[in-house]
Amino acid sequence: MHWILHSSGLLVAVIVLLFVALVKCRECLKVDRRNILYLIMFGVFKFLMDYTFNQSLEDIPVSLATLLQNTAPYFVVILSYLFFREKTTKIVLLSIMIGTFGCALMTGNVMAGTKLDFMGIVFALISAFSLGMYFIGSDRSNRAGYSPVNYLFYVLLVAMIIAIPFADLGKITSNILEPGMVGNSLALGIGMTLIPFYIMTWSAKYLDAPTVSMICVLEIVFATFVGAFYFNETIGVQDYVGMALMIISIYIIGKESIGGEKNPTEMEEGSED
């Protein structure tokens, strides 16, 4: 059932993006043939990010899986250096470490009284790696002149195609059209997929990949407040300290990166939205 909902959300997001592109800018659908493999690769990483994270939840606590997935900024820094020789300052590394510690405080004592499964940890780290690659892909596509709609449409399309075998295509379409499930499909497709990923991709126009990845870690802060307001969960002193550290880390990395010039990318120049 999970993959039916997930695939339905991806399908809704792809349909909405296609509609936007056709109405607003058909040029947004054009891709240089030399960049097709790039887009396919980042679409595969988008699928892996979701698949491995959900697999990790079967073996380890949600708090630990979330903490491990939010190590994505480390992968962004390492991969940016290995692939593009982009150096990271000590200030950026310090801010990432502060943010990770804050994240650890907010997710609680994830190691206490819990039997940890090795494969669950591996799946969560693969999800973090894949998320890091998505951030890098957003950064590269923006530098190449591709619009967020262009990049996101093809990445989600590839992820959706890969996800279909894990579900039933007939059930996916019926799930979208079923009156009782339309709301869920729209919420997953627009509210939880299209909008957040579009914002992440768009922000890569103005911020580097490590900064974007760090800002996205703030989802834990918002999730904490949502849990408090809607599910009456208690916010403790440890949580507030963690929030403060995460906000401080983002302030540091933002101050360090804003105003910096972006380097040319290896992707060929594409369409601009």
Coordinates of N, CA and C in Angstrom, one line a residue, residues 11-167:
L11 N 3.2 10.5 -9.5 CA 2.4 10.6 -10.7 C 1.7 12.0 -10.7
V12 N 1.1 12.3 -9.6 CA 0.4 13.6 -9.5 C 1.4 14.8 -9.7
A13 N 2.6 14.7 -9.1 CA 3.6 15.7 -9.2 C 4.0 15.9 -10.6
V14 N 4.2 14.7 -11.3 CA 4.7 14.8 -12.7 C 3.6 15.4 -13.6
I15 N 2.3 15.0 -13.4 CA 1.2 15.6 -14.2 C 1.1 17.1 -14.0
V16 N 1.2 17.6 -12.7 CA 1.1 19.0 -12.4 C 2.3 19.7 -13.1
L17 N 3.5 19.2 -13.0 CA 4.7 19.8 -13.6 C 4.6 19.9 -15.1
L18 N 4.0 18.8 -15.7 CA 3.8 18.8 -17.2 C 2.8 19.9 -17.6
F19 N 1.7 20.0 -16.8 CA 0.7 21.0 -17.1 C 1.3 22.4 -17.0
V20 N 2.1 22.7 -16.0 CA 2.7 24.0 -15.8 C 3.7 24.3 -16.9
A21 N 4.5 23.3 -17.3 CA 5.4 23.5 -18.4 C 4.7 23.8 -19.7
L22 N 3.6 23.0 -20.0 CA 2.9 23.2 -21.3 C 2.2 24.6 -21.3
V23 N 1.8 25.1 -20.2 CA 1.1 26.3 -20.1 C 2.0 27.5 -20.1
K24 N 3.0 27.4 -19.2 CA 3.9 28.5 -19.0 C 5.1 28.6 -19.9
C25 N 5.8 27.4 -20.1 CA 7.0 27.5 -20.9 C 7.3 26.1 -21.4
R26 N 7.0 25.9 -22.7 CA 7.2 24.6 -23.3 C 8.7 24.3 -23.5
E27 N 9.5 25.4 -23.5 CA 10.9 25.3 -23.7 C 11.5 24.5 -22.4
C28 N 10.8 24.6 -21.3 CA 11.2 24.0 -20.1 C 11.3 22.4 -20.2
L29 N 10.7 21.9 -21.2 CA 10.7 20.4 -21.4 C 11.9 20.0 -22.3
K30 N 12.6 20.9 -22.9 CA 13.7 20.6 -23.8 C 14.9 20.3 -22.9
V31 N 15.7 19.2 -23.4 CA 16.9 18.8 -22.7 C 17.9 18.5 -23.8
D32 N 19.1 18.9 -23.5 CA 20.2 18.6 -24.4 C 20.5 17.1 -24.3
R33 N 20.6 16.4 -25.4 CA 20.8 15.0 -25.4 C 22.0 14.5 -24.6
R34 N 23.0 15.4 -24.5 CA 24.2 15.1 -23.7 C 23.9 15.1 -22.2
N35 N 22.8 15.6 -21.8 CA 22.5 15.7 -20.3 C 21.4 14.7 -19.9
I36 N 20.9 13.9 -20.9 CA 19.9 12.9 -20.5 C 20.3 12.0 -19.4
L37 N 21.6 11.5 -19.6 CA 22.1 10.5 -18.6 C 22.2 11.1 -17.2
Y38 N 22.5 12.4 -17.2 CA 22.6 13.1 -15.9 C 21.2 13.1 -15.2
L39 N 20.2 13.4 -16.0 CA 18.8 13.5 -15.4 C 18.4 12.1 -15.0
I40 N 18.7 11.1 -15.8 CA 18.3 9.8 -15.4 C 19.0 9.4 -14.1
M41 N 20.3 9.7 -14.0 CA 21.0 9.3 -12.8 C 20.4 10.0 -11.6
F42 N 20.1 11.3 -11.6 CA 19.6 12.0 -10.5 C 18.1 11.5 -10.2
G43 N 17.4 11.0 -11.2 CA 16.1 10.4 -11.0 C 16.2 9.1 -10.2
V44 N 17.2 8.4 -10.5 CA 17.5 7.1 -9.8 C 17.8 7.4 -8.4
F45 N 18.6 8.4 -8.1 CA 18.9 8.8 -6.7 C 17.7 9.2 -6.0
K46 N 16.8 9.9 -6.7 CA 15.6 10.4 -6.0 C 14.8 9.1 -5.6
F47 N 14.7 8.1 -6.4 CA 14.0 6.9 -6.1 C 14.7 6.2 -4.9
L48 N 16.0 6.1 -5.0 CA 16.8 5.4 -3.9 C 16.6 6.1 -2.6
M49 N 16.6 7.4 -2.6 CA 16.4 8.2 -1.4 C 15.1 7.8 -0.7
D50 N 14.0 7.7 -1.4 CA 12.7 7.3 -0.8 C 12.7 5.8 -0.4
Y51 N 13.2 5.0 -1.3 CA 13.1 3.5 -1.1 C 13.9 3.1 0.1
T52 N 15.2 3.5 0.1 CA 16.1 3.1 1.2 C 15.6 3.6 2.6
F53 N 15.1 4.9 2.6 CA 14.7 5.4 3.8 C 13.5 4.6 4.4
N54 N 12.6 4.3 3.5 CA 11.4 3.5 4.0 C 11.8 2.1 4.4
Q55 N 12.8 1.5 3.7 CA 13.4 0.2 4.1 C 14.0 0.3 5.5
S56 N 14.7 1.4 5.8 CA 15.4 1.5 7.1 C 14.4 1.6 8.2
L57 N 13.2 2.1 8.0 CA 12.2 2.3 9.0 C 11.7 0.9 9.5
E58 N 11.9 -0.1 8.7 CA 11.5 -1.5 9.1 C 12.5 -2.1 10.1
D59 N 13.7 -1.5 10.2 CA 14.7 -2.1 11.0 C 15.2 -1.3 12.2
I60 N 15.1 0.1 12.1 CA 15.6 1.0 13.1 C 14.5 2.0 13.4
P61 N 14.7 2.7 14.6 CA 13.7 3.7 15.0 C 13.6 4.8 14.0
V62 N 12.5 5.5 13.9 CA 12.3 6.7 13.1 C 13.3 7.7 13.4
S63 N 13.6 7.9 14.7 CA 14.5 9.0 15.1 C 15.9 8.8 14.6
L64 N 16.4 7.5 14.7 CA 17.7 7.2 14.2 C 17.8 7.3 12.7
A65 N 16.7 6.8 12.0 CA 16.7 6.9 10.5 C 16.7 8.3 10.1
T66 N 16.0 9.2 10.8 CA 15.9 10.6 10.4 C 17.3 11.3 10.7
L67 N 17.9 10.9 11.8 CA 19.2 11.5 12.1 C 20.3 11.1 11.1
L68 N 20.2 9.8 10.7 CA 21.2 9.3 9.7 C 20.9 10.0 8.3
Q69 N 19.7 10.1 7.9 CA 19.4 10.7 6.6 C 19.8 12.2 6.6
N70 N 19.8 12.8 7.8 CA 20.2 14.2 7.8 C 21.7 14.4 7.9
T71 N 22.5 13.3 7.6 CA 23.9 13.4 7.4 C 24.2 13.8 5.9
A72 N 23.1 14.0 5.2 CA 23.3 14.3 3.8 C 24.3 15.5 3.5
P73 N 24.3 16.6 4.3 CA 25.3 17.6 4.1 C 26.7 17.2 4.0
Y74 N 27.0 16.2 4.8 CA 28.4 15.6 4.8 C 28.7 15.0 3.4
F75 N 27.7 14.3 2.9 CA 27.9 13.6 1.6 C 28.0 14.7 0.5
V76 N 27.2 15.8 0.7 CA 27.3 16.9 -0.3 C 28.7 17.5 -0.3
V77 N 29.3 17.7 0.8 CA 30.6 18.3 0.9 C 31.7 17.4 0.3
I78 N 31.6 16.1 0.7 CA 32.6 15.1 0.2 C 32.5 14.9 -1.3
L79 N 31.3 14.7 -1.8 CA 31.1 14.5 -3.2 C 31.4 15.7 -4.0
S80 N 31.1 16.9 -3.5 CA 31.4 18.1 -4.3 C 32.9 18.2 -4.5
Y81 N 33.7 17.8 -3.5 CA 35.1 17.9 -3.6 C 35.7 16.8 -4.5
L82 N 35.1 15.6 -4.3 CA 35.6 14.4 -5.1 C 35.3 14.6 -6.6
F83 N 34.1 15.1 -6.9 CA 33.7 15.1 -8.3 C 34.1 16.5 -9.0
F84 N 34.0 17.6 -8.2 CA 34.1 18.9 -8.8 C 35.2 19.7 -8.2
R85 N 36.0 19.1 -7.3 CA 37.1 19.8 -6.6 C 36.7 21.1 -6.0
E86 N 35.5 21.1 -5.4 CA 35.0 22.3 -4.7 C 35.4 22.2 -3.3
K87 N 36.2 23.1 -2.8 CA 36.7 23.0 -1.4 C 35.7 23.6 -0.5
T88 N 35.6 23.1 0.7 CA 34.7 23.6 1.8 C 35.5 24.2 2.9
T89 N 35.1 25.4 3.4 CA 35.8 26.1 4.4 C 35.6 25.4 5.8
K90 N 36.4 25.7 6.7 CA 36.3 25.1 8.1 C 35.0 25.7 8.7
I91 N 34.6 26.9 8.4 CA 33.4 27.4 8.9 C 32.2 26.6 8.5
V92 N 32.1 26.2 7.3 CA 31.0 25.4 6.8 C 31.0 24.0 7.5
L93 N 32.1 23.4 7.6 CA 32.2 22.1 8.3 C 31.8 22.3 9.7
L94 N 32.2 23.3 10.4 CA 31.8 23.6 11.8 C 30.3 23.7 11.9
S95 N 29.7 24.5 11.0 CA 28.2 24.7 11.0 C 27.5 23.4 10.8
I96 N 28.0 22.5 9.9 CA 27.4 21.2 9.7 C 27.4 20.4 10.9
M97 N 28.6 20.4 11.6 CA 28.7 19.6 12.8 C 27.8 20.1 13.9
I98 N 27.7 21.4 14.1 CA 26.8 22.0 15.1 C 25.3 21.6 14.8
G99 N 25.0 21.7 13.5 CA 23.6 21.3 13.1 C 23.3 19.8 13.3
T100 N 24.3 19.0 13.1 CA 24.1 17.5 13.3 C 24.0 17.2 14.8
F101 N 24.7 17.9 15.6 CA 24.6 17.7 17.1 C 23.2 18.2 17.5
G102 N 22.7 19.3 17.0 CA 21.4 19.8 17.3 C 20.3 18.8 16.9
C103 N 20.5 18.2 15.7 CA 19.6 17.2 15.2 C 19.6 16.0 16.1
A104 N 20.8 15.6 16.6 CA 20.8 14.5 17.5 C 20.1 14.7 18.8
L105 N 20.2 16.0 19.3 CA 19.5 16.3 20.5 C 18.0 16.3 20.3
M106 N 17.5 16.7 19.2 CA 16.1 16.7 18.9 C 15.5 15.4 18.6
T107 N 16.3 14.5 18.1 CA 15.8 13.1 17.8 C 15.8 12.2 19.0
G108 N 16.4 12.8 20.1 CA 16.4 12.0 21.4 C 17.6 11.1 21.5
N109 N 17.6 10.3 22.5 CA 18.6 9.3 22.8 C 18.4 8.1 21.9
V110 N 18.8 8.1 20.7 CA 18.4 7.1 19.7 C 19.0 5.8 19.9
M111 N 20.1 5.7 20.7 CA 20.8 4.5 20.9 C 20.3 3.7 22.1
A112 N 19.7 4.4 23.0 CA 19.3 3.8 24.3 C 18.2 2.8 24.2
G113 N 18.4 1.6 24.7 CA 17.4 0.6 24.8 C 16.8 0.1 23.5
T114 N 17.6 0.3 22.4 CA 17.2 -0.1 21.1 C 18.2 -1.1 20.4
K115 N 17.6 -2.1 19.9 CA 18.4 -3.1 19.2 C 18.6 -2.6 17.8
L116 N 19.9 -2.2 17.4 CA 20.2 -1.6 16.1 C 20.4 -2.7 15.1
D117 N 19.9 -2.5 13.9 CA 20.1 -3.5 12.8 C 21.0 -2.9 11.8
F118 N 22.0 -3.6 11.5 CA 23.1 -3.1 10.6 C 22.5 -2.7 9.2
M119 N 21.6 -3.5 8.6 CA 21.1 -3.2 7.3 C 20.2 -1.9 7.4
G120 N 19.5 -1.7 8.5 CA 18.7 -0.5 8.7 C 19.6 0.7 8.6
I121 N 20.7 0.7 9.3 CA 21.6 1.8 9.3 C 22.2 2.0 7.9
V122 N 22.5 0.9 7.2 CA 23.1 1.0 5.9 C 22.0 1.7 4.9
F123 N 20.8 1.2 5.0 CA 19.7 1.8 4.2 C 19.6 3.3 4.5
A124 N 19.6 3.7 5.7 CA 19.4 5.1 6.1 C 20.6 5.9 5.5
L125 N 21.8 5.4 5.6 CA 23.0 6.1 5.0 C 22.9 6.2 3.5
I126 N 22.4 5.2 2.9 CA 22.3 5.2 1.4 C 21.2 6.3 1.1
S127 N 20.2 6.4 1.9 CA 19.2 7.4 1.7 C 19.8 8.8 1.8
A128 N 20.7 9.0 2.8 CA 21.4 10.3 3.0 C 22.3 10.6 1.8
F129 N 23.0 9.6 1.3 CA 23.9 9.7 0.1 C 23.1 10.1 -1.1
S130 N 21.9 9.5 -1.3 CA 21.1 9.7 -2.4 C 20.5 11.2 -2.3
L131 N 20.1 11.6 -1.1 CA 19.6 12.9 -0.9 C 20.7 13.9 -1.2
G132 N 21.9 13.6 -0.8 CA 23.1 14.5 -1.1 C 23.3 14.6 -2.6
M133 N 23.1 13.5 -3.3 CA 23.3 13.6 -4.8 C 22.1 14.4 -5.4
Y134 N 20.9 14.3 -4.9 CA 19.9 15.2 -5.4 C 20.2 16.6 -5.3
F135 N 20.7 17.0 -4.1 CA 21.1 18.4 -3.9 C 22.2 18.8 -4.9
I136 N 23.1 18.0 -5.1 CA 24.2 18.3 -6.1 C 23.6 18.4 -7.5
G137 N 22.7 17.5 -7.8 CA 22.0 17.6 -9.1 C 21.3 18.9 -9.3
S138 N 20.6 19.3 -8.3 CA 19.9 20.6 -8.4 C 20.9 21.7 -8.6
D139 N 22.0 21.7 -7.9 CA 23.0 22.7 -8.1 C 23.6 22.7 -9.5
R140 N 23.9 21.5 -10.0 CA 24.5 21.4 -11.3 C 23.5 21.9 -12.4
S141 N 22.2 21.5 -12.3 CA 21.3 21.8 -13.3 C 21.0 23.3 -13.4
N142 N 21.0 24.0 -12.2 CA 20.8 25.4 -12.2 C 22.0 26.1 -12.8
R143 N 23.2 25.7 -12.5 CA 24.4 26.3 -13.0 C 24.4 26.1 -14.6
A144 N 23.8 25.0 -15.1 CA 23.8 24.8 -16.5 C 22.7 25.6 -17.2
G145 N 21.8 26.3 -16.4 CA 20.8 27.1 -17.0 C 19.5 26.4 -17.1
Y146 N 19.3 25.2 -16.6 CA 18.0 24.5 -16.7 C 17.1 25.1 -15.6
S147 N 15.9 25.2 -15.9 CA 14.9 25.7 -14.9 C 14.6 24.6 -13.9
P148 N 14.1 25.0 -12.7 CA 13.7 24.0 -11.7 C 12.6 23.1 -12.2
V149 N 11.7 23.6 -13.0 CA 10.6 22.8 -13.6 C 11.2 21.7 -14.5
N150 N 12.1 22.1 -15.3 CA 12.8 21.2 -16.2 C 13.5 20.0 -15.5
Y151 N 14.3 20.4 -14.6 CA 15.1 19.4 -13.8 C 14.1 18.5 -13.0
L152 N 13.2 19.1 -12.3 CA 12.3 18.4 -11.4 C 11.4 17.4 -12.2
F153 N 10.9 17.9 -13.3 CA 10.0 17.1 -14.1 C 10.7 15.8 -14.5
Y154 N 11.9 15.8 -15.0 CA 12.5 14.6 -15.5 C 13.0 13.7 -14.4
V155 N 13.4 14.3 -13.3 CA 13.9 13.6 -12.1 C 12.7 12.8 -11.5
L156 N 11.6 13.5 -11.3 CA 10.4 12.8 -10.8 C 9.8 11.8 -11.7
L157 N 9.9 12.1 -13.0 CA 9.4 11.1 -14.0 C 10.2 9.8 -14.0
V158 N 11.5 9.9 -13.9 CA 12.4 8.7 -13.8 C 12.1 8.0 -12.5
A159 N 12.0 8.7 -11.4 CA 11.7 8.1 -10.1 C 10.4 7.4 -10.1
M160 N 9.4 8.0 -10.8 CA 8.0 7.3 -10.9 C 8.1 6.1 -11.7
I161 N 8.8 6.1 -12.8 CA 8.9 4.9 -13.7 C 9.6 3.8 -12.9
I162 N 10.6 4.1 -12.1 CA 11.3 3.0 -11.4 C 10.4 2.5 -10.3
A163 N 9.5 3.4 -9.7 CA 8.7 3.0 -8.6 C 7.5 2.1 -9.0
I164 N 7.1 2.2 -10.2 CA 5.9 1.5 -10.7 C 6.0 0.0 -10.5
P165 N 7.1 -0.7 -10.8 CA 7.2 -2.1 -10.6 C 7.0 -2.5 -9.1
F166 N 7.2 -1.6 -8.2 CA 7.0 -1.9 -6.8 C 5.5 -1.8 -6.3
A167 N 4.7 -1.3 -7.3 CA 3.3 -1.2 -7.0 C 2.5 -1.8 -8.2

